[in-house]
Coordinates of C-alpha atoms and ligand atoms in Angstrom, one line a residue:
X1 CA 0.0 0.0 0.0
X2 CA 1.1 3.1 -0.9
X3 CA 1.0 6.5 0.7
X4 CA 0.9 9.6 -1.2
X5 CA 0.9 12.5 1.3
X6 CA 3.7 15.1 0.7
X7 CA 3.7 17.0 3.0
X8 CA 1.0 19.0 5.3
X9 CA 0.8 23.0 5.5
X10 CA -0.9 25.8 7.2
X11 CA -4.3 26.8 6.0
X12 CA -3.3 30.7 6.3
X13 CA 0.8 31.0 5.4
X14 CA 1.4 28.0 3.2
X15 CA 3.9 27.0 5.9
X16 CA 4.9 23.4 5.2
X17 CA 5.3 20.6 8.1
X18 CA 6.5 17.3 7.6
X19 CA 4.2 14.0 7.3
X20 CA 4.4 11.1 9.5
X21 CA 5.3 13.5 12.6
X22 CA 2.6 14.2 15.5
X23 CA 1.2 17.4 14.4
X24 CA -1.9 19.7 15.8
X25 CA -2.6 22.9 14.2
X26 CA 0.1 25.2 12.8
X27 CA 2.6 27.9 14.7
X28 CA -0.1 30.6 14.1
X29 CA -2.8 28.3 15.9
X30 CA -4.5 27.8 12.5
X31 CA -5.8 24.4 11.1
X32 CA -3.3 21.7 9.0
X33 CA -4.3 20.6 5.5
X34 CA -2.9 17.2 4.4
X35 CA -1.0 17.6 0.9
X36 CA -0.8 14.6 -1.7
X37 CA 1.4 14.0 -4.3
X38 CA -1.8 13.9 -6.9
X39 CA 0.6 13.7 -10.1
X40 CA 2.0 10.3 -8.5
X41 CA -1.3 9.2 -7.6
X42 CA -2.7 10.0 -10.8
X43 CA -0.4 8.1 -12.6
X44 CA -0.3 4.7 -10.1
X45 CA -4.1 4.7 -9.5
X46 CA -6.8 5.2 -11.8
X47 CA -10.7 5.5 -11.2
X48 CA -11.4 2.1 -11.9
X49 CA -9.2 0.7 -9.2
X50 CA -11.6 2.7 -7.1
X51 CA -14.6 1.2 -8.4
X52 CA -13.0 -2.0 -8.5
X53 CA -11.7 -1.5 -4.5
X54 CA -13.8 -4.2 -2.1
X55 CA -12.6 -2.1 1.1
X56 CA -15.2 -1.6 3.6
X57 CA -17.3 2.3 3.0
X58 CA -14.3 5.3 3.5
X59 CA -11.4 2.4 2.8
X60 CA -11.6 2.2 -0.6
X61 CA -10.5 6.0 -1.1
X62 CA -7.4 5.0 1.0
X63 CA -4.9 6.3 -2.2
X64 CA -6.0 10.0 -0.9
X65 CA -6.1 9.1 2.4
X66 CA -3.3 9.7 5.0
X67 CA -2.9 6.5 7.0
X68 CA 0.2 4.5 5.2
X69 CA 0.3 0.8 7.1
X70 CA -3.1 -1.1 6.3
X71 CA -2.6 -2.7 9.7
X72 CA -3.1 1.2 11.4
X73 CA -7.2 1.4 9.9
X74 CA -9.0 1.7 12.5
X75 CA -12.5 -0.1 11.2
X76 CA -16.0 -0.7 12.8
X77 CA -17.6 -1.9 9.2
X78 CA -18.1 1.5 7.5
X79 CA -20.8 1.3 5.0
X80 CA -21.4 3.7 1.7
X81 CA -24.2 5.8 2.8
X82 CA -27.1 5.7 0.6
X83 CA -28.5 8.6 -1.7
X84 CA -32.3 8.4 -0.9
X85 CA -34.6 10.6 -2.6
X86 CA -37.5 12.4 -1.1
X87 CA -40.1 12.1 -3.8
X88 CA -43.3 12.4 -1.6
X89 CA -42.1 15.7 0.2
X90 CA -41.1 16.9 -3.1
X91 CA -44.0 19.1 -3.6
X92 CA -44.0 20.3 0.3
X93 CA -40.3 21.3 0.4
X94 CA -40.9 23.4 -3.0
X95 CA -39.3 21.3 -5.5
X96 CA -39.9 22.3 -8.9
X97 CA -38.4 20.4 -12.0
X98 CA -35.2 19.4 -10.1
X99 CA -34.6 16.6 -7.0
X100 CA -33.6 16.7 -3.7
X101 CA -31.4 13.9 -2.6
X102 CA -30.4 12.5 1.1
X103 CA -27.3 11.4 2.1
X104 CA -28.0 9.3 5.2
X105 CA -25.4 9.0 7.2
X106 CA -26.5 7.5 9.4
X107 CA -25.8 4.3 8.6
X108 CA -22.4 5.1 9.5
X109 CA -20.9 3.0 13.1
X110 CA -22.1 5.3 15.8
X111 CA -24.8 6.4 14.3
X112 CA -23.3 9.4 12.9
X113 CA -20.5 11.2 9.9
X114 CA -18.6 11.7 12.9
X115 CA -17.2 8.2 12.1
X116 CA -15.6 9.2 9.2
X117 CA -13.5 12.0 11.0
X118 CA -13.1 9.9 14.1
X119 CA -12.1 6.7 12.2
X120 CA -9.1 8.4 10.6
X121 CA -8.1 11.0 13.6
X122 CA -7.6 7.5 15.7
X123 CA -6.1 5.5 12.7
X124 CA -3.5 7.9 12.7
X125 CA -2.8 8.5 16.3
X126 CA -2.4 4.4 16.4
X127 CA 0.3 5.3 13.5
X128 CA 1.8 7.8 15.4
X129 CA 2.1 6.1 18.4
X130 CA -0.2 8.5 20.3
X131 CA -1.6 6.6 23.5
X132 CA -4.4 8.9 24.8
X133 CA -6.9 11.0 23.2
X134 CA -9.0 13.8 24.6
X135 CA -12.2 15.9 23.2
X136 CA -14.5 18.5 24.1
X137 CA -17.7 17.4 22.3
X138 CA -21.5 18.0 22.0
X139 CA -22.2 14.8 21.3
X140 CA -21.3 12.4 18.6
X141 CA -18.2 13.3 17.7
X142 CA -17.2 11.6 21.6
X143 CA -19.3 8.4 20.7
X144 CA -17.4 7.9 17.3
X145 CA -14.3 8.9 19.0
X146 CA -14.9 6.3 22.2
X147 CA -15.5 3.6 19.5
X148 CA -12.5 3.9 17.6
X149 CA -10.1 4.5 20.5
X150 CA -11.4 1.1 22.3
X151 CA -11.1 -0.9 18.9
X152 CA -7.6 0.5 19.0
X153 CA -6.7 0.0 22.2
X154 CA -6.3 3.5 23.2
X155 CA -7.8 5.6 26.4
X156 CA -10.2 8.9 25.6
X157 CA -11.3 11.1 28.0
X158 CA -14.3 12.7 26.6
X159 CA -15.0 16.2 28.2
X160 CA -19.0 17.3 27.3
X161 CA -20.6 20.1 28.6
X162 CA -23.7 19.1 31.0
X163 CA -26.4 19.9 28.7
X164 CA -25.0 17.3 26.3
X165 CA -28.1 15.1 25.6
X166 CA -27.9 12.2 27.6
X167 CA -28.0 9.4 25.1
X168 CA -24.5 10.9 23.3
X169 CA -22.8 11.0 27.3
X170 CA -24.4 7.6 27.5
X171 CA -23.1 6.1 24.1
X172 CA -19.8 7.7 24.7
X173 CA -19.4 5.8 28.3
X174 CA -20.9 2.5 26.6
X175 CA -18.2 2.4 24.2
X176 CA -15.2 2.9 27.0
X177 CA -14.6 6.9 27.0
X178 CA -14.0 8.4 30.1
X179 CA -16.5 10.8 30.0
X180 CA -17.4 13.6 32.4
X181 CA -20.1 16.3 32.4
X182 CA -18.6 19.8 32.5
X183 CA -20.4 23.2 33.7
X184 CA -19.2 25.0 30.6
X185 CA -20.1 25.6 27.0
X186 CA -18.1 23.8 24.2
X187 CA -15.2 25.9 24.4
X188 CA -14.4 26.0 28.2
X189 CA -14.5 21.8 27.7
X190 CA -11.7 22.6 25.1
X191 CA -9.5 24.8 27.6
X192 CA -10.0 21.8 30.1
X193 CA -8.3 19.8 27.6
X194 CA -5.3 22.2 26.2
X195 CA -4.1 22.6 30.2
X196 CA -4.5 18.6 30.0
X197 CA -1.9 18.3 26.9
X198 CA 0.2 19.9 29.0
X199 CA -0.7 18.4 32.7
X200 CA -1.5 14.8 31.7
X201 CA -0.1 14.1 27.5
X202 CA -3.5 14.3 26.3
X203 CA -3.3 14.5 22.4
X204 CA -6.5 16.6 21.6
X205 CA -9.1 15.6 18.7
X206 CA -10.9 19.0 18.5
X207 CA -12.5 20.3 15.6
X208 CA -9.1 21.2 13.1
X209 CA -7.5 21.0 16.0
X210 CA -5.6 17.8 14.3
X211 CA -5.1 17.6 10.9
X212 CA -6.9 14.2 9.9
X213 CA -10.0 14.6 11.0
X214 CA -11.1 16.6 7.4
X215 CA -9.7 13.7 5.6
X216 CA -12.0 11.3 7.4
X217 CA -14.9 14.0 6.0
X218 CA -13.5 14.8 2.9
X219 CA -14.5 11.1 2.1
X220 CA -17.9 12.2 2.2
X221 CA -17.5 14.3 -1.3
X222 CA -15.4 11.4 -3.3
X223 CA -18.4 8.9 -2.6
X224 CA -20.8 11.2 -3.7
X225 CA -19.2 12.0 -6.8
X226 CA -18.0 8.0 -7.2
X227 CA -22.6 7.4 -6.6
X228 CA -23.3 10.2 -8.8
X229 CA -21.2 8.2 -11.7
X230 CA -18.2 11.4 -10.8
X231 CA -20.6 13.7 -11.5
X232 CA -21.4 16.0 -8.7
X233 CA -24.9 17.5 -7.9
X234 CA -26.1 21.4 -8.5
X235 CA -26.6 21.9 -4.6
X236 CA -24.9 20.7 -1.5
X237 CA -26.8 21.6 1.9
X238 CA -24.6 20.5 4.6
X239 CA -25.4 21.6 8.6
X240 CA -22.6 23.6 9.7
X241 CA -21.0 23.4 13.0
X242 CA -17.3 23.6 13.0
X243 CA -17.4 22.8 8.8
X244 CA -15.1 19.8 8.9
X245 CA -17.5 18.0 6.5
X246 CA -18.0 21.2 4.4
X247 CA -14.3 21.8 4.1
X248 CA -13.6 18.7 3.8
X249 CA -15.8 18.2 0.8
X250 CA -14.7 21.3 -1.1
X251 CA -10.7 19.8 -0.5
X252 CA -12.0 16.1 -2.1
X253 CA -13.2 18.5 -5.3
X254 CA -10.2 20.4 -5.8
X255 CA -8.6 16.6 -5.6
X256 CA -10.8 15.0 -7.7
X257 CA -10.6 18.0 -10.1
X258 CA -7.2 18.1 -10.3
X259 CA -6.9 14.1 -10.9
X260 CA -9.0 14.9 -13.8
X261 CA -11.2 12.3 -11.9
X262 CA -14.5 15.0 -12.1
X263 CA -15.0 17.3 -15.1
X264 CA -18.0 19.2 -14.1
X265 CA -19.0 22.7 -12.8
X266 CA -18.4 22.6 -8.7
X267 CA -21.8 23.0 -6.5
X268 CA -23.0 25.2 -4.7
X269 CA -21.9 24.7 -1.4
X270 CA -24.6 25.5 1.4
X271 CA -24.3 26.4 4.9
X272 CA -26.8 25.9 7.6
X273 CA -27.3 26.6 10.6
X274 CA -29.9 26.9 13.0
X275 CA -31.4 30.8 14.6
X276 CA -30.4 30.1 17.5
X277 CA -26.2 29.8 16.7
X278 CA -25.6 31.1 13.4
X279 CA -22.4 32.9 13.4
X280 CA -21.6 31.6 9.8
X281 CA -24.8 33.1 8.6
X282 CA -23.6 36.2 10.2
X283 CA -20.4 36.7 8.7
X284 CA -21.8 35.6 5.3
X285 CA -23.7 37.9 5.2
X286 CA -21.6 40.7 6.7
X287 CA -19.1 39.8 4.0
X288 CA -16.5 39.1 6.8
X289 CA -13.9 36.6 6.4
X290 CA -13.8 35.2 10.3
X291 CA -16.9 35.1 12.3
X292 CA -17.7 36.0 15.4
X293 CA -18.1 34.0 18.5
X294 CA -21.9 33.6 18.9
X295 CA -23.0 34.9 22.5
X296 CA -26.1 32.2 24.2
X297 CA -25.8 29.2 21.4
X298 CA -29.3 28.0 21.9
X299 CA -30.8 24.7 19.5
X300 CA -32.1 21.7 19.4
X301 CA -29.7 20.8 16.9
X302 CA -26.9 20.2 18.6
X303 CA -24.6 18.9 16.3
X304 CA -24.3 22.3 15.0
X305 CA -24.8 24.2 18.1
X306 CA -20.7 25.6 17.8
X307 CA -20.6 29.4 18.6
X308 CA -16.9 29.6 17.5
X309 CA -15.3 27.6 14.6
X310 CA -11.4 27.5 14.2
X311 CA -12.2 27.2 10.7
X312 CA -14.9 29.9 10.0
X313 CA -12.4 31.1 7.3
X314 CA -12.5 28.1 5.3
X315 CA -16.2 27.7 5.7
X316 CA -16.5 31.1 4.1
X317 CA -14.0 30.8 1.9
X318 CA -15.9 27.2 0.1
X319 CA -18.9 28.8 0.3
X320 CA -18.0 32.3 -1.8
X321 CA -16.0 30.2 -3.6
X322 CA -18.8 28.1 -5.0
X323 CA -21.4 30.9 -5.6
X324 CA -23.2 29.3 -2.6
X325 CA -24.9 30.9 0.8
X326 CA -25.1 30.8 4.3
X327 CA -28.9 30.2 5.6
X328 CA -30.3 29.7 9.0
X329 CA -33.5 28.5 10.2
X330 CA -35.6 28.4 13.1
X331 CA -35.8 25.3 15.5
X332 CA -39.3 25.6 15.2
X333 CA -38.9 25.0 11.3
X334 CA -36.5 22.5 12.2
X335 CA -38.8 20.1 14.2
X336 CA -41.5 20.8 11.5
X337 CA -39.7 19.5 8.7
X338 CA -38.4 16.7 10.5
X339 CA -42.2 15.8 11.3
X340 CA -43.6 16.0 7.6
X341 CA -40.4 13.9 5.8
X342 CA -41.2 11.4 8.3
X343 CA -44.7 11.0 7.8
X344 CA -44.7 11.6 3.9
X345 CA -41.8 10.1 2.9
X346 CA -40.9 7.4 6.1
X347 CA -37.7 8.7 6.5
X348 CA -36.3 9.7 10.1
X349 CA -34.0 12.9 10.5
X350 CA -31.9 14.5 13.0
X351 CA -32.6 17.8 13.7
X352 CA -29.5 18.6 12.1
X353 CA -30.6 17.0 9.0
X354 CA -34.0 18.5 9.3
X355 CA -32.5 22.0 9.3
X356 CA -30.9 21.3 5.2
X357 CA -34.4 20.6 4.1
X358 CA -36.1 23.8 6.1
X359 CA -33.4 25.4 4.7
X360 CA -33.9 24.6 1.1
X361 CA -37.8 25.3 1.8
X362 CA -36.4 29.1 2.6
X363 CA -34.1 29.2 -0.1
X364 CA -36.7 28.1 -2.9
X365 CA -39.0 30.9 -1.1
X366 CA -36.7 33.7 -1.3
X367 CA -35.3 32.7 -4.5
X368 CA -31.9 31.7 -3.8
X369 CA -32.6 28.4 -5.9
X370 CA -35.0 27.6 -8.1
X371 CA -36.0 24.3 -7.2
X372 CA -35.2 22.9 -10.5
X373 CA -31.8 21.8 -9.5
X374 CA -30.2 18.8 -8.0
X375 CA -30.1 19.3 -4.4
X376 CA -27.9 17.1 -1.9
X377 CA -28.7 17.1 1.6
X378 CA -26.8 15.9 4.4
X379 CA -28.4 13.5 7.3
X380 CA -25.4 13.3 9.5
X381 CA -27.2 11.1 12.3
X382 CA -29.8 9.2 13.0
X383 CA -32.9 10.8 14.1
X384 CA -33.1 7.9 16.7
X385 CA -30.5 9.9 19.0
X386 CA -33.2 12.7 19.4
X387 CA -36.2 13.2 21.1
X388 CA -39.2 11.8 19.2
X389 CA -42.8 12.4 19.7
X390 CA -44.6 10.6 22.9
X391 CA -47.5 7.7 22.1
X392 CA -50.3 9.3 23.7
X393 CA -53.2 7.4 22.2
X394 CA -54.7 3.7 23.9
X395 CA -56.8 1.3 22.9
X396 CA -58.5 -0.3 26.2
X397 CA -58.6 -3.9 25.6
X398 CA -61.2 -4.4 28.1
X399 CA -64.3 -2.1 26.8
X400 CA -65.9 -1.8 23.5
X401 CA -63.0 -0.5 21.1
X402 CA -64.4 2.2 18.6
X403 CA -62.8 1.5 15.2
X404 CA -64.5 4.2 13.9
X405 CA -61.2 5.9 15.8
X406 CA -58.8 4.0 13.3
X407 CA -58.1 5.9 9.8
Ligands
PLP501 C1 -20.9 17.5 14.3 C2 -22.2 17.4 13.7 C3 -22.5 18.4 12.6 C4 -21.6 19.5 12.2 O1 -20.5 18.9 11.5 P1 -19.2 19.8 11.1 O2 -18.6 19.1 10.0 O3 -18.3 19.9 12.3 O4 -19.7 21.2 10.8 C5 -23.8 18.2 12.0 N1 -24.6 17.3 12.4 C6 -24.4 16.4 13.4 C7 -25.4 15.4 13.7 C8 -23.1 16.4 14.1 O5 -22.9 15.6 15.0

């Protein structure tokens, strides 16, 4: 197996750092990108070994990813996440002559993408040699990291604040992370855990606070162009937190582009967020290039509930760069949506998930798309994480039942 990463470098000087060392973010405390050697790759592997690959989900893009020694992947049994169409919201959502398009992740181990960042962040650190990882987290992203670290033998502590929902604490424990509720927001967990590199040799897995964790994502764009037969659709609405997946994505283009693997005009690339924490949408629209931190973070969604981003600048920077937008949405809208995919079309969705298809209902009625294009939206966990309506209504098997009551 061959390894093509060059070299890694800073997202903001071009500074260049040398692969197969332990590295977090750069000397000006901004994220890593992973460099590859795409000529050499281009020439040794070709599309069709792709297709041809019978590695488990992620694995089979392992030419363009980082991990060198097939004995370092980390694997739970990663499956290709299904494209499922929403044909009977169509008309609801305000679809016109185009589609809209779910990728459901999550099918994914943990029940959410966060395994595709995860898997790779902890495949390296077993290449590294790194013995002990440590995360602030909302929620998933300390499940998927628990998983992987047990599978590889290593210790997490998992640092969430105390209104993390209970069933993401819980998961994380289940799996063997040493989890503890904090009385903090998000980024006091994270201070916790940079006085703890120093106090204890904690290696941190923040958001781009490690440089693999975007490759893990980035896989998300090269299946959906490898499903879409390397074509790539018109819209991409992905729920925004701290952008790895949307940065991520935008990186796998530029690779696949410049492979000559994709020929086709880039999408639009779609930020969402929720009312309640939208600093993204802010600086969008303020035409900033760094956003602000994003006082009282309140929603449901909490996958996206981040009120600071490391890489806000990159989130920006995919979305002007694509002629997309940044779009937020109430939670009220949020829970709505979720409610009428599920009953029209069968088809559970996290809140965050919820919030890409309230958010293309806004679009289509403010004219920001038409509805007659291709739309991709991301599920990034399962709904069955969240809270879900009570059963309310009995049948008494002792009196007279009424079917007159059943419909
Ligand atoms: C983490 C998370 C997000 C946000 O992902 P980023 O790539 O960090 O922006 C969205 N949805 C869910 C369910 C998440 O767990």
């Amino acid at each position: 197996m061959t390894c093509y990463v060059s070299h890694l470098e800073c997202s903001v000087t071009g500074k260049k750092y040398k692969a197969g060392e332990v590295h977090t973010f750069s000397e000006v405390g901004k994220p890593l990108i992973v460099r590859y050697d795409l000529e050499r790759l281009g020439s040794e592997v070709s599309r069709k070994d792709i297709e041809n690959s019978t590695e488990p989900g992620f694995w089979r893009y392992s030419p363009l990813l980082p991990v060198s020694h097939e004995s370092n992947r980390v694997s739970l049994g990663e499956v290709i996440t299904p494209l499922i169409r929403l044909d009977s919201s169509a008309e609801y959502l305000g679809v016109g002559s185009g589609s809209i398009i779910v990728k459901d992740e999550s099918r994914l181990p943990t029940g959410s993408f966060k395994a595709r960042g995860l898997g790779l962040a902890v495949s390296m650190a077993k290449e590294l040699g790194l013995k002990h990882l440590a995360i602030p987290t909302n929620g998933n992203a300390g499940s998927a990291l628990a998983a992987y670290a047990s599978r590889a033998g290593l210790s997490t502590t998992v640092l969430c604040p105390d209104n993390t929902p209970e069933i993401n604490t819980q998961e994380t424990l289940a799996q063997g992370g040493d989890t503890y509720l904090v009385n903090g927001l998000i980024g006091e967990c994270g201070h916790i855990i940079a006085d703890g590199i120093e106090e204890v040799g904690w290696f941190p897995v923040s958001t781009l606070k490690e440089p693999y964790r975007i490759e893990g994502k980035k896989t998300m764009g090269i299946e959906l162009a490898e499903q879409m037969g390397w074509k790539l659709p018109e819209l991409i609405f992905y729920p925004t937190g701290g952008g790895t997946g949307l940065i991520g994505m935008w990186k796998a283009f530029a690779e696949l582009t410049e492979l000559g693997w994709i020929d086709c005009p880039m999408p639009r690339m779609i930020a969402v967020q929720s009312d309640g924490c939208a600093p993204m949408v802010k600086a969008w629209e303020e035409g900033a290039e760094y956003a602000e931190f994003w006082e009282n973070a309140e929603t449901e969604a909490s996958g996206i509930r981040v009120p600071s981003a490391l890489g806000d600048f990159l989130i920006l920077k995919a979305v002007r760069e694509s002629g997309g937008f940044a779009i937020s949405v109430s939670d009220d809208d949020i829970l709505a949506t979720a409610a009428e995919i599920g009953h029209r079309d069968g088809f559970l969705m996290c809140p965050e998930g919820a919030a890409t298809a309230a958010a293309y209902m806004s679009a289509v009625n403010s004219g920001l798309i038409t509805g007659d294009e291709t739309a991709i939206l991301f599920n990034t966990a399962t709904g069955l994480k969240y809270p879900m309506p009570e059963v309310t209504s009995r049948v008494d098997k002792n009196e007279d039942i009424d079917f007159g009551k059943f419909f």
